[in-house]
Coordinates of C-alpha atoms in Angstrom, one line a residue:
X9 CA 0.0 0.0 0.0
X10 CA 1.3 3.4 -1.0
X11 CA 2.1 6.0 1.6
X12 CA 0.1 9.2 0.9
X13 CA 0.4 12.4 2.9
X14 CA -1.5 15.8 2.6
X15 CA 0.0 19.2 2.3
X16 CA -2.2 22.3 1.5
X17 CA -4.6 20.6 -1.0
X18 CA -1.7 18.6 -2.5
X19 CA -1.0 14.9 -2.0
X20 CA 2.4 13.3 -1.8
X21 CA 2.7 9.6 -2.8
X22 CA 5.7 7.4 -1.8
X23 CA 5.6 3.9 -3.2
X24 CA 7.5 0.8 -2.2
X25 CA 10.2 -0.8 -4.3
X26 CA 8.0 -3.8 -5.0
X27 CA 5.0 -1.8 -6.1
X28 CA 4.6 -0.5 -9.6
X29 CA 2.8 3.0 -9.6
X30 CA 0.9 4.4 -12.6
X31 CA -0.2 8.1 -12.4
X32 CA -2.6 9.4 -15.0
X33 CA -4.2 12.7 -15.4
X34 CA -6.8 13.5 -18.1
X35 CA -5.9 10.2 -19.8
X36 CA -2.2 11.0 -19.9
X37 CA 0.4 8.9 -18.1
X38 CA 2.5 11.1 -15.9
X39 CA 4.4 8.6 -13.7
X40 CA 5.0 4.9 -14.4
X41 CA 7.4 2.7 -12.5
X42 CA 8.2 1.0 -9.1
X43 CA 9.3 2.9 -6.0
X44 CA 8.1 6.4 -7.3
X45 CA 7.6 9.4 -5.1
X46 CA 5.8 12.5 -6.4
X47 CA 3.2 15.2 -5.7
X48 CA -0.3 15.2 -7.2
X49 CA -3.7 16.7 -6.9
X50 CA -6.4 14.3 -5.7
X51 CA -9.2 15.7 -7.9
X52 CA -7.4 15.2 -11.1
X53 CA -5.2 12.1 -10.5
X54 CA -5.9 8.5 -11.4
X55 CA -3.6 6.2 -9.4
X56 CA -2.9 2.4 -9.8
X57 CA -0.6 0.3 -7.6
X58 CA 0.4 -3.1 -9.0
X59 CA 2.6 -5.4 -6.8
X60 CA 5.5 -6.9 -8.8
X61 CA 7.0 -9.1 -6.1
X62 CA 6.6 -12.9 -6.0
X63 CA 3.4 -14.0 -4.1
X64 CA 2.4 -17.3 -2.7
X65 CA -1.1 -18.7 -3.2
X66 CA -2.0 -21.6 -1.0
X67 CA -5.0 -23.7 -2.1
X68 CA -6.9 -26.7 -0.9
X69 CA -9.6 -28.5 -2.9
X70 CA -11.2 -31.9 -3.2
X71 CA -11.1 -34.3 -6.1
X72 CA -12.5 -37.7 -7.0
X73 CA -10.4 -40.6 -8.3
X74 CA -11.4 -43.1 -10.9
X75 CA -12.6 -45.5 -8.3
X76 CA -14.8 -42.8 -6.8
X77 CA -12.7 -42.0 -3.8
X78 CA -12.5 -38.5 -2.5
X79 CA -9.0 -37.0 -1.9
X80 CA -7.9 -33.6 -0.6
X81 CA -5.2 -31.8 -2.6
X82 CA -3.0 -29.2 -0.9
X83 CA -0.9 -27.1 -3.3
X84 CA 0.9 -23.8 -3.4
X85 CA 1.3 -21.6 -6.6
X86 CA 4.0 -19.0 -6.7
X87 CA 3.3 -16.2 -9.2
X88 CA 4.2 -12.6 -10.1
X89 CA 2.8 -9.8 -12.2
X90 CA 5.3 -9.5 -15.1
X91 CA 3.4 -6.8 -17.0
X92 CA 2.0 -4.2 -14.5
X93 CA 0.5 -2.0 -17.3
X94 CA -1.4 -4.9 -18.8
X95 CA -2.5 -6.1 -15.4
X96 CA -3.7 -2.6 -14.4
X97 CA -5.7 -2.5 -17.7
X98 CA -7.3 -5.9 -17.1
X99 CA -7.9 -5.8 -13.4
X100 CA -8.8 -3.0 -11.0
X101 CA -5.6 -2.0 -9.2
X102 CA -6.7 1.6 -8.6
X103 CA -6.1 3.2 -5.2
X104 CA -7.8 5.9 -3.3
X105 CA -5.8 9.2 -3.7
X106 CA -6.6 10.1 0.0
X107 CA -5.7 6.8 1.7
X108 CA -3.7 4.8 -0.8
X109 CA -6.0 1.7 -0.4
X110 CA -7.2 -0.4 -3.3
X111 CA -10.7 0.4 -4.3
X112 CA -11.3 -3.2 -5.3
X113 CA -9.9 -6.6 -4.5
X114 CA -7.5 -7.4 -7.4
X115 CA -5.4 -10.0 -5.6
X116 CA -8.5 -12.0 -4.7
X117 CA -9.5 -12.0 -8.4
X118 CA -6.1 -13.3 -9.3
X119 CA -6.2 -16.0 -6.6
X120 CA -9.6 -17.2 -7.8
X121 CA -8.3 -17.3 -11.4
X122 CA -5.2 -19.3 -10.4
X123 CA -7.1 -21.6 -8.0
X124 CA -9.8 -22.5 -10.5
X125 CA -7.4 -23.1 -13.3
X126 CA -5.1 -25.3 -11.1
X127 CA -8.1 -27.2 -9.7
X128 CA -9.4 -27.9 -13.2
X129 CA -6.2 -29.5 -14.3
X130 CA -5.8 -31.5 -11.0
X131 CA -9.3 -32.8 -11.2
X132 CA -8.7 -33.9 -14.8
X133 CA -5.6 -35.9 -13.8
X134 CA -7.1 -37.5 -10.7
X135 CA -10.4 -38.5 -12.4
X136 CA -8.4 -40.9 -14.6
X137 CA -6.2 -42.2 -11.7
X138 CA -7.1 -44.8 -9.1
X139 CA -6.7 -44.1 -5.4
X140 CA -3.7 -46.3 -4.8
X141 CA -1.9 -44.8 -7.9
X142 CA -2.8 -41.3 -6.8
X143 CA -1.4 -41.9 -3.3
X144 CA 1.8 -43.3 -4.8
X145 CA 2.5 -41.1 -7.8
X146 CA -0.3 -38.6 -7.7
X147 CA 1.8 -35.7 -6.2
X148 CA 4.2 -35.6 -9.0
X149 CA 1.5 -36.2 -11.7
X150 CA -0.7 -33.4 -10.3
X151 CA 2.2 -31.0 -10.0
X152 CA 3.3 -31.6 -13.5
X153 CA -0.2 -31.3 -14.9
X154 CA -1.0 -28.2 -13.0
X155 CA 2.3 -26.5 -13.9
X156 CA 1.8 -27.4 -17.6
X157 CA -1.9 -26.3 -17.5
X158 CA -1.1 -22.9 -15.9
X159 CA 1.8 -22.4 -18.3
X160 CA -0.5 -23.1 -21.3
X161 CA -3.4 -21.1 -19.9
X162 CA -3.8 -18.1 -22.4
X163 CA -5.7 -15.9 -19.9
X164 CA -2.7 -15.6 -17.6
X165 CA -0.3 -14.0 -20.0
X166 CA -3.1 -11.8 -21.3
X167 CA -3.6 -10.6 -17.7
X168 CA 0.2 -10.0 -17.3
X169 CA 0.6 -12.9 -14.8
X170 CA 3.6 -15.2 -14.8
X171 CA 3.6 -18.5 -12.8
X172 CA 6.9 -19.0 -11.1
X173 CA 6.5 -22.4 -9.4
X174 CA 3.9 -25.0 -8.5
X175 CA 4.2 -27.2 -5.4
X176 CA 1.8 -30.0 -4.4
X177 CA 2.1 -30.5 -0.7
X178 CA -0.1 -33.6 -0.1
X179 CA -2.8 -35.8 -1.4
X180 CA -4.9 -37.2 1.4
X181 CA -7.9 -39.5 1.2
X182 CA -10.8 -39.4 3.7
X183 CA -10.0 -40.4 7.3
X184 CA -11.9 -43.7 7.1
X185 CA -10.3 -44.7 3.8
X186 CA -6.9 -43.7 5.1
X187 CA -7.3 -45.9 8.2
X188 CA -8.5 -48.7 6.0
X189 CA -5.5 -48.3 3.7
X190 CA -3.2 -48.2 6.7
X191 CA -4.5 -51.4 8.1
X192 CA -2.7 -53.9 5.8
X193 CA 0.6 -52.1 6.2
X194 CA 0.0 -51.8 9.9
X195 CA -0.8 -55.6 10.1
X196 CA 2.3 -56.4 8.1
X197 CA 4.4 -54.2 10.4
X198 CA 2.8 -55.8 13.4
X199 CA 3.6 -59.2 11.9
X200 CA 7.1 -58.2 11.3
X201 CA 7.3 -56.9 14.9
X202 CA 5.8 -60.1 16.2
X203 CA 8.3 -62.1 14.1
X204 CA 11.1 -60.0 15.4
X205 CA 9.8 -60.5 18.9
X206 CA 9.7 -64.3 18.5
X207 CA 13.1 -64.3 17.0
X208 CA 14.4 -62.2 19.8
X209 CA 12.8 -64.5 22.3
X210 CA 14.3 -67.5 20.5
X211 CA 17.7 -65.9 20.5
X212 CA 17.2 -65.0 24.2
X213 CA 16.3 -68.6 25.0
X214 CA 19.3 -69.9 23.1
X215 CA 21.5 -67.4 24.9
X216 CA 20.0 -68.4 28.2
X217 CA 20.6 -72.1 27.4
X218 CA 24.2 -71.3 26.4
X219 CA 24.6 -69.3 29.6
X220 CA 23.1 -72.1 31.7
X221 CA 25.5 -74.6 30.0
X222 CA 28.4 -72.2 30.7
X223 CA 27.3 -71.9 34.3
X224 CA 27.1 -75.7 34.6
X225 CA 30.5 -76.2 33.0
X226 CA 31.8 -73.5 35.3
X227 CA 30.3 -75.2 38.4
X228 CA 31.8 -78.5 37.3
X229 CA 35.2 -76.9 36.8
X230 CA 34.8 -75.1 40.1
X231 CA 34.0 -78.4 41.9
X232 CA 37.0 -80.1 40.3
X233 CA 39.2 -77.3 41.3
X234 CA 37.7 -77.3 44.8
X235 CA 38.5 -81.0 45.0
X236 CA 42.1 -80.3 44.0
X237 CA 42.2 -77.5 46.4
X238 CA 41.0 -79.8 49.3
X239 CA 43.7 -82.3 48.3
X240 CA 46.3 -79.7 48.1
X241 CA 45.2 -78.3 51.5
X242 CA 45.4 -81.7 53.1
X243 CA 48.9 -82.2 51.6
X244 CA 49.9 -78.8 52.8
X245 CA 48.4 -79.5 56.3
X246 CA 50.4 -82.8 56.6
X247 CA 53.5 -81.1 55.5
X248 CA 52.9 -78.3 57.8
X249 CA 52.3 -80.7 60.7
X250 CA 55.5 -82.6 59.9
X251 CA 57.4 -79.4 59.8
X252 CA 55.8 -78.2 63.0
X253 CA 56.7 -81.6 64.7
X254 CA 60.3 -81.3 63.5
X255 CA 60.5 -77.8 64.6
X256 CA 59.0 -78.7 68.0
X257 CA 61.6 -81.5 68.4
X258 CA 64.4 -79.1 67.6
X259 CA 63.0 -76.6 70.0
X260 CA 62.6 -79.3 72.7
X261 CA 66.2 -80.4 72.3
X262 CA 67.4 -76.8 72.3
X263 CA 65.2 -76.1 75.4
X264 CA 66.6 -79.2 77.2
X265 CA 70.2 -78.2 76.4
X266 CA 69.5 -74.7 77.5
X267 CA 67.8 -76.1 80.7
X268 CA 70.9 -78.2 81.5
X269 CA 73.2 -75.3 80.9
X270 CA 71.1 -73.1 83.1
X271 CA 71.0 -75.8 85.9
X272 CA 74.8 -76.1 85.7
X273 CA 75.2 -72.4 85.8
X274 CA 72.7 -72.1 88.6
X275 CA 74.6 -74.8 90.6
X276 CA 77.9 -73.1 90.0
X277 CA 76.4 -69.7 91.0
X278 CA 74.8 -71.3 94.2
X279 CA 78.2 -72.9 95.1
X280 CA 80.0 -69.6 94.6
X281 CA 77.3 -67.9 96.6
X282 CA 77.6 -70.5 99.4
X283 CA 81.3 -70.1 99.6
X284 CA 81.1 -66.3 99.6
X285 CA 78.3 -66.4 102.3
X286 CA 80.4 -68.8 104.5
X287 CA 83.4 -66.5 104.2
X288 CA 81.3 -63.5 104.9
X289 CA 79.7 -65.2 107.9
X290 CA 83.1 -66.0 109.3
X291 CA 84.3 -62.5 108.8
X292 CA 81.1 -61.2 110.3
X293 CA 81.4 -63.5 113.3
X294 CA 85.0 -62.4 113.9
X295 CA 84.1 -58.8 113.5
X296 CA 81.1 -59.2 115.9
X297 CA 83.3 -61.0 118.5
X298 CA 85.8 -58.2 118.3
X299 CA 83.1 -55.6 118.5
X300 CA 81.5 -57.4 121.4
X301 CA 84.8 -57.6 123.3
X302 CA 85.4 -53.9 122.7
X303 CA 81.9 -53.0 123.8
X304 CA 82.3 -55.2 127.0
X305 CA 85.6 -53.5 127.9
X306 CA 84.0 -50.0 127.2
X307 CA 80.9 -50.9 129.3
X308 CA 83.1 -52.1 132.2
X309 CA 85.2 -49.0 132.1
X310 CA 82.0 -46.9 131.9
X311 CA 80.5 -48.8 134.8
X312 CA 83.5 -48.2 137.0
X313 CA 83.5 -44.6 136.2
X314 CA 79.8 -44.3 136.9
X315 CA 80.2 -46.1 140.2
X316 CA 83.0 -43.8 141.3
X317 CA 81.0 -40.8 140.2
X318 CA 77.9 -42.1 142.1
X319 CA 79.9 -42.7 145.2
X320 CA 81.4 -39.3 145.2
X321 CA 78.0 -37.7 144.5
X322 CA 76.4 -39.7 147.4
X323 CA 79.1 -38.5 149.8
X324 CA 78.6 -34.9 148.7
X325 CA 74.8 -35.2 149.0
X326 CA 75.2 -36.7 152.5
X327 CA 77.5 -33.9 153.5
X328 CA 75.1 -31.3 152.0
X329 CA 72.0 -32.8 153.7
X330 CA 73.8 -32.9 157.1
X331 CA 74.9 -29.3 156.7
X332 CA 71.4 -28.3 155.7
X333 CA 69.7 -30.1 158.5
X334 CA 72.1 -28.5 161.0
X335 CA 71.4 -25.1 159.6
X336 CA 67.6 -25.7 159.5
X337 CA 67.6 -26.8 163.1
X338 CA 69.5 -23.8 164.2
X339 CA 67.2 -21.5 162.2
X340 CA 64.1 -23.2 163.7
X341 CA 65.6 -22.9 167.2
X342 CA 66.3 -19.3 166.7
X343 CA 62.8 -18.6 165.3
X344 CA 61.2 -20.5 168.2
X345 CA 63.2 -18.5 170.7
X346 CA 62.3 -15.2 168.9
X347 CA 58.6 -16.3 168.9
X348 CA 58.6 -17.1 172.5
X349 CA 60.2 -13.7 173.3
X350 CA 57.6 -11.9 171.3
X351 CA 54.7 -13.7 172.9
X352 CA 56.2 -13.1 176.3
X353 CA 56.3 -9.4 175.7
X354 CA 52.8 -8.8 174.1
X355 CA 49.4 -8.5 176.0
X356 CA 46.7 -11.1 176.2
X357 CA 44.4 -9.5 173.5
X358 CA 47.2 -9.6 170.9
X359 CA 47.8 -13.3 171.8
X360 CA 44.1 -13.9 171.3
X361 CA 44.2 -12.2 167.9
X362 CA 47.3 -14.2 166.8
X363 CA 45.7 -17.4 168.0
X364 CA 42.5 -16.5 165.9
X365 CA 44.7 -15.7 162.9
X366 CA 46.6 -19.0 163.2
X367 CA 43.3 -20.8 163.7
X368 CA 41.8 -19.2 160.6
X369 CA 44.9 -20.2 158.6
X370 CA 44.4 -23.8 159.5
X371 CA 40.6 -23.9 159.0
X372 CA 39.3 -25.7 155.9
X373 CA 38.2 -23.6 152.8
X374 CA 34.6 -22.3 153.1
X375 CA 33.0 -21.3 149.8
X376 CA 29.8 -19.7 151.1
X377 CA 28.1 -18.9 154.5
X378 CA 24.3 -18.8 154.9
X379 CA 22.9 -16.6 157.7
X380 CA 19.3 -17.1 158.6
X381 CA 17.0 -14.2 159.4
X382 CA 16.7 -15.2 163.0
X383 CA 20.4 -15.1 163.6
X384 CA 20.8 -11.8 161.7
X385 CA 17.9 -10.2 163.6
X386 CA 19.4 -11.2 167.0
X387 CA 22.8 -9.9 166.0
X388 CA 21.4 -6.6 164.8
X389 CA 19.4 -6.2 168.0
X390 CA 22.4 -6.8 170.2
X391 CA 24.4 -4.3 168.1
X392 CA 21.7 -1.8 168.6
X393 CA 21.7 -2.2 172.3
X394 CA 25.5 -1.8 172.5
X395 CA 26.1 -5.4 173.5
X396 CA 28.9 -7.5 172.3
X397 CA 28.0 -10.7 170.6

């Protein structure tokens, strides 16, 4: 679609590179070509826009084969407008000068023309072909016939249309017929699958049998080797027992010889120890006798010295005791004499006081004295009267 803009009563058209623009005014062609850009007046301009690029037209239609089976044909036709002037003259490619939109539907007309033409040739081919042949070779046959028919169609060049390519995508029967046609092939495929399954199972059984035989042979070989191993172990055990017995005999002999040597060495050591102990005992006895003799002599001398010292001490003590007794007697005599002189010189009252004092000194210890009220009352009364107690 052309791009049209407005400016002060004028219009400016800018076309695409794939669009052929024809501008006429008063029957005269002013602009003609693809990708044009120009100014024009909307009231006096007649504009046409013809696309010159390749276009794809997809079509789907139904046809009937020679055995009266309905098939669906899917095809695509690639075409282009090779003569834009002729196409603009035969079909309505005019555009609105205000919006740039086609006034009609030229591409739909071209699509209808191409679809009906291709369908006509495809129906002609399929009507003389069976369903099985159509499904096998129908795609190529329909494509060739449609391409040849479109190329030979006189109306297309007269309209300026060039067919570039024809492609037939698929030929499909009705769903029920298609399922029915698939059934034999499906059954055959299933049979092949079952056969493959059976063969695989047979191979698996054969392999399992071979594996079982190998396992049995392995078990037999293992049992034989175990038997050899048991025999070898018995031989090894006997040999080991013999070697142990020989080693024990050698160890016993060595132990006996070592025991004899140890006993001899122990006897020699005991003898040497006995001799040394006897010598030591004699020496100790001699030393003890000498020590005892010296101790006895020292003890006798000490006893004599102690006896002499004790005798001298006893004499001195006797002399000291005699002297002390004499001095004590003299002192007592002098004290008694002095006491008598003193008592002879003092009065009777003083003597009574001294006698009471001496009596108090010799009385026993009295912790407490209890005075009854009667005694205390009598004493106080006598003191109040001026009487002596």
